[in-house]
Amino acid sequence: MASTGPRGPNILITGTPGTGKTTLASELAQRTGLNYIDVSQLATEQELFDGYDDELQCPILDDDRVVDELEEEMSKGGNIVDYHGCEFFPERWFDIVFVLRTDNSVLYERLQQRGYTGKKLESNIECEIFQTVLDEAKESYRPEIVHELQSNTSEQLEDNLEKVLAWIAMWQPTPVT
């Protein structure tokens, strides 16, 4: 059960880096007034890392510390969480999970524009090819709350915004038993 309060649902926006999570999540937060949580930014600000991966050129997230840091905020409800991983978040936190997917050619271009090269670029493209994040979401959360959204174009972004806004408009809190 998602642990939500009177502020609204807890929503996870996840997907491979470059699929448009931050664009979608921040726009949703702006349109709804829900609290936007960029886990990467939070981890950087709070130094929630457990080392550095030289091969992938990125810090290693300390999952347990992130969960501890977010527990109180998530229990209040009304959050949109943006992160490229999902399996370490407690299932009870989320009312719905949206996994963004992007065609490899589009994703490759986006990641190159971000300066991704070598193993980091290759690893993220492979992650999308093998639908790693989608599979993690399906294994970590109830199937009925996991939804896949295509995120290749600005038209799809608008369509995704409308879909999530419609879901939020129909959302009802789960009764506590």
mmCIF file of C-alpha atoms in Angstrom:
data_model
loop_
_atom_site.group_PDB
_atom_site.id
_atom_site.type_symbol
_atom_site.label_atom_id
_atom_site.label_comp_id
_atom_site.label_asym_id
_atom_site.label_seq_id
_atom_site.Cartn_x
_atom_site.Cartn_y
_atom_site.Cartn_z
ATOM 1 C CA MET A 1 0.000 0.000 0.000
ATOM 2 C CA ALA A 2 1.276 3.432 -0.825
ATOM 3 C CA SER A 3 1.623 5.556 2.239
ATOM 4 C CA THR A 4 -0.080 8.761 1.236
ATOM 5 C CA GLY A 5 -1.643 11.543 3.197
ATOM 6 C CA PRO A 6 -4.012 14.351 2.405
ATOM 7 C CA ARG A 7 -1.575 16.115 0.066
ATOM 8 C CA GLY A 8 -2.082 13.715 -2.803
ATOM 9 C CA PRO A 9 -0.553 10.641 -4.399
ATOM 10 C CA ASN A 10 3.075 9.618 -4.481
ATOM 11 C CA ILE A 11 4.196 9.181 -8.094
ATOM 12 C CA LEU A 12 7.455 7.672 -9.348
ATOM 13 C CA ILE A 13 8.771 8.817 -12.721
ATOM 14 C CA THR A 14 11.607 6.487 -13.717
ATOM 15 C CA GLY A 15 13.509 5.366 -16.802
ATOM 16 C CA THR A 16 16.953 5.230 -18.349
ATOM 17 C CA PRO A 17 18.886 8.533 -18.197
ATOM 18 C CA GLY A 18 17.854 10.728 -21.137
ATOM 19 C CA THR A 19 14.263 9.495 -21.432
ATOM 20 C CA GLY A 20 12.747 12.765 -20.201
ATOM 21 C CA LYS A 21 12.054 12.041 -16.527
ATOM 22 C CA THR A 22 13.087 15.435 -15.213
ATOM 23 C CA THR A 23 11.187 17.319 -17.908
ATOM 24 C CA LEU A 24 7.993 15.350 -17.248
ATOM 25 C CA ALA A 25 8.267 15.284 -13.450
ATOM 26 C CA SER A 26 9.107 18.966 -13.023
ATOM 27 C CA GLU A 27 6.320 20.030 -15.386
ATOM 28 C CA LEU A 28 3.847 17.812 -13.517
ATOM 29 C CA ALA A 29 4.909 19.334 -10.210
ATOM 30 C CA GLN A 30 4.506 22.823 -11.625
ATOM 31 C CA ARG A 31 1.016 22.077 -12.982
ATOM 32 C CA THR A 32 -0.236 20.197 -9.892
ATOM 33 C CA GLY A 33 1.534 21.764 -6.935
ATOM 34 C CA LEU A 34 2.784 18.328 -5.853
ATOM 35 C CA ASN A 35 6.242 18.210 -4.269
ATOM 36 C CA TYR A 36 8.998 17.455 -6.797
ATOM 37 C CA ILE A 37 11.895 15.298 -5.582
ATOM 38 C CA ASP A 38 14.896 14.891 -7.886
ATOM 39 C CA VAL A 39 16.738 12.036 -6.165
ATOM 40 C CA SER A 40 20.020 12.758 -7.972
ATOM 41 C CA GLN A 41 19.948 16.384 -6.818
ATOM 42 C CA LEU A 42 18.981 15.368 -3.264
ATOM 43 C CA ALA A 43 21.822 12.837 -3.152
ATOM 44 C CA THR A 44 24.301 15.468 -4.322
ATOM 45 C CA GLU A 45 23.070 18.096 -1.851
ATOM 46 C CA GLN A 46 23.006 15.663 1.091
ATOM 47 C CA GLU A 47 26.108 13.691 -0.021
ATOM 48 C CA LEU A 48 24.210 10.397 -0.060
ATOM 49 C CA PHE A 49 26.882 8.455 -1.928
ATOM 50 C CA ASP A 50 28.879 5.334 -1.212
ATOM 51 C CA GLY A 51 31.865 5.846 -3.501
ATOM 52 C CA TYR A 52 32.503 6.578 -7.164
ATOM 53 C CA ASP A 53 32.300 4.346 -10.249
ATOM 54 C CA ASP A 54 35.320 5.258 -12.390
ATOM 55 C CA GLU A 55 34.177 3.167 -15.350
ATOM 56 C CA LEU A 56 30.722 4.773 -15.557
ATOM 57 C CA GLN A 57 32.015 8.162 -14.387
ATOM 58 C CA CYS A 58 29.382 8.654 -11.700
ATOM 59 C CA PRO A 59 28.923 8.528 -7.938
ATOM 60 C CA ILE A 60 27.425 5.388 -6.382
ATOM 61 C CA LEU A 61 24.156 6.109 -4.602
ATOM 62 C CA ASP A 62 23.796 4.946 -0.997
ATOM 63 C CA ASP A 63 20.280 3.485 -1.361
ATOM 64 C CA ASP A 64 19.685 3.043 2.371
ATOM 65 C CA ARG A 65 20.603 6.625 3.197
ATOM 66 C CA VAL A 66 18.368 7.918 0.396
ATOM 67 C CA VAL A 67 15.419 5.906 1.735
ATOM 68 C CA ASP A 68 16.092 7.156 5.269
ATOM 69 C CA GLU A 69 16.301 10.743 4.010
ATOM 70 C CA LEU A 70 12.988 10.492 2.098
ATOM 71 C CA GLU A 71 10.922 8.367 4.523
ATOM 72 C CA GLU A 72 9.186 11.212 6.365
ATOM 73 C CA GLU A 73 8.401 13.224 3.225
ATOM 74 C CA MET A 74 7.063 10.171 1.402
ATOM 75 C CA SER A 75 4.805 9.226 4.317
ATOM 76 C CA LYS A 76 3.047 12.603 3.962
ATOM 77 C CA GLY A 77 2.074 11.953 0.331
ATOM 78 C CA GLY A 78 1.882 14.400 -2.530
ATOM 79 C CA ASN A 79 5.305 13.689 -4.060
ATOM 80 C CA ILE A 80 6.609 13.240 -7.584
ATOM 81 C CA VAL A 81 9.893 11.327 -7.401
ATOM 82 C CA ASP A 82 12.323 11.449 -10.334
ATOM 83 C CA TYR A 83 15.111 8.867 -10.531
ATOM 84 C CA HIS A 84 16.615 6.440 -13.065
ATOM 85 C CA GLY A 85 16.439 3.503 -10.678
ATOM 86 C CA CYS A 86 13.512 2.178 -8.705
ATOM 87 C CA GLU A 87 14.128 -1.219 -7.133
ATOM 88 C CA PHE A 88 15.414 0.134 -3.804
ATOM 89 C CA PHE A 89 12.422 2.355 -3.042
ATOM 90 C CA PRO A 90 9.865 0.714 -0.713
ATOM 91 C CA GLU A 91 6.815 -0.542 -2.600
ATOM 92 C CA ARG A 92 4.516 1.130 -0.052
ATOM 93 C CA TRP A 93 5.706 4.579 -1.103
ATOM 94 C CA PHE A 94 4.062 4.775 -4.516
ATOM 95 C CA ASP A 95 0.502 4.900 -5.766
ATOM 96 C CA ILE A 96 1.662 4.732 -9.388
ATOM 97 C CA VAL A 97 4.916 4.247 -11.315
ATOM 98 C CA PHE A 98 5.557 5.640 -14.794
ATOM 99 C CA VAL A 99 8.510 4.198 -16.721
ATOM 100 C CA LEU A 100 9.608 6.395 -19.617
ATOM 101 C CA ARG A 101 10.952 4.628 -22.713
ATOM 102 C CA THR A 102 12.804 6.181 -25.638
ATOM 103 C CA ASP A 103 13.884 4.799 -29.009
ATOM 104 C CA ASN A 104 17.610 4.056 -29.041
ATOM 105 C CA SER A 105 18.481 6.481 -31.841
ATOM 106 C CA VAL A 106 16.743 9.345 -30.007
ATOM 107 C CA LEU A 107 18.257 8.332 -26.690
ATOM 108 C CA TYR A 108 21.752 8.044 -28.183
ATOM 109 C CA GLU A 109 21.535 11.624 -29.467
ATOM 110 C CA ARG A 110 20.235 12.942 -26.143
ATOM 111 C CA LEU A 111 22.989 11.236 -24.163
ATOM 112 C CA GLN A 112 25.694 12.412 -26.557
ATOM 113 C CA GLN A 113 24.398 15.977 -26.138
ATOM 114 C CA ARG A 114 24.853 15.514 -22.381
ATOM 115 C CA GLY A 115 28.466 14.539 -22.945
ATOM 116 C CA TYR A 116 28.079 10.810 -22.313
ATOM 117 C CA THR A 117 30.821 8.781 -23.997
ATOM 118 C CA GLY A 118 32.398 5.337 -23.901
ATOM 119 C CA LYS A 119 31.170 2.838 -21.333
ATOM 120 C CA LYS A 120 28.702 5.309 -19.784
ATOM 121 C CA LEU A 121 26.964 5.909 -23.125
ATOM 122 C CA GLU A 122 27.059 2.225 -24.077
ATOM 123 C CA SER A 123 25.746 1.080 -20.693
ATOM 124 C CA ASN A 124 22.749 3.432 -20.790
ATOM 125 C CA ILE A 125 21.821 2.447 -24.358
ATOM 126 C CA GLU A 126 22.016 -1.235 -23.378
ATOM 127 C CA CYS A 127 19.848 -0.506 -20.333
ATOM 128 C CA GLU A 128 17.149 0.860 -22.653
ATOM 129 C CA ILE A 129 17.536 -1.926 -25.233
ATOM 130 C CA PHE A 130 17.058 -4.575 -22.557
ATOM 131 C CA GLN A 131 14.274 -2.553 -20.829
ATOM 132 C CA THR A 132 16.161 -2.889 -17.544
ATOM 133 C CA VAL A 133 14.288 -0.136 -15.692
ATOM 134 C CA LEU A 134 10.882 -1.358 -16.895
ATOM 135 C CA ASP A 135 11.679 -4.887 -15.731
ATOM 136 C CA GLU A 136 12.922 -3.594 -12.349
ATOM 137 C CA ALA A 137 9.693 -1.628 -11.918
ATOM 138 C CA LYS A 138 7.551 -4.652 -12.801
ATOM 139 C CA GLU A 139 9.495 -6.794 -10.321
ATOM 140 C CA SER A 140 9.440 -4.159 -7.543
ATOM 141 C CA TYR A 141 5.826 -2.929 -7.653
ATOM 142 C CA ARG A 142 2.351 -4.331 -8.160
ATOM 143 C CA PRO A 143 1.830 -4.797 -11.923
ATOM 144 C CA GLU A 144 -1.344 -2.698 -11.962
ATOM 145 C CA ILE A 145 0.521 0.435 -10.834
ATOM 146 C CA VAL A 146 3.400 0.216 -13.371
ATOM 147 C CA HIS A 147 2.801 2.055 -16.654
ATOM 148 C CA GLU A 148 5.126 2.394 -19.637
ATOM 149 C CA LEU A 149 5.126 5.719 -21.524
ATOM 150 C CA GLN A 150 6.897 6.438 -24.820
ATOM 151 C CA SER A 151 9.019 9.588 -24.624
ATOM 152 C CA ASN A 152 10.565 10.379 -28.013
ATOM 153 C CA THR A 153 8.954 13.663 -29.068
ATOM 154 C CA SER A 154 7.504 16.848 -27.612
ATOM 155 C CA GLU A 155 4.069 15.598 -28.711
ATOM 156 C CA GLN A 156 4.544 12.458 -26.633
ATOM 157 C CA LEU A 157 5.666 14.602 -23.702
ATOM 158 C CA GLU A 158 2.401 16.557 -23.891
ATOM 159 C CA ASP A 159 0.423 13.333 -24.235
ATOM 160 C CA ASN A 160 2.219 11.865 -21.206
ATOM 161 C CA LEU A 161 1.529 15.009 -19.193
ATOM 162 C CA GLU A 162 -2.166 14.735 -20.028
ATOM 163 C CA LYS A 163 -2.266 11.026 -19.122
ATOM 164 C CA VAL A 164 -0.640 11.583 -15.733
ATOM 165 C CA LEU A 165 -2.764 14.674 -15.007
ATOM 166 C CA ALA A 166 -5.905 12.644 -15.812
ATOM 167 C CA TRP A 167 -4.730 9.898 -13.447
ATOM 168 C CA ILE A 168 -4.076 12.456 -10.683
ATOM 169 C CA ALA A 169 -7.538 13.956 -11.193
ATOM 170 C CA MET A 170 -9.124 10.520 -10.645
ATOM 171 C CA TRP A 171 -6.825 9.446 -7.780
ATOM 172 C CA GLN A 172 -8.423 8.522 -4.487
ATOM 173 C CA PRO A 173 -6.378 7.746 -1.379
ATOM 174 C CA THR A 174 -6.204 4.107 -0.358
ATOM 175 C CA PRO A 175 -8.078 3.618 2.923
ATOM 176 C CA VAL A 176 -5.821 2.713 5.836
ATOM 177 C CA THR A 177 -6.785 -0.649 7.329
#
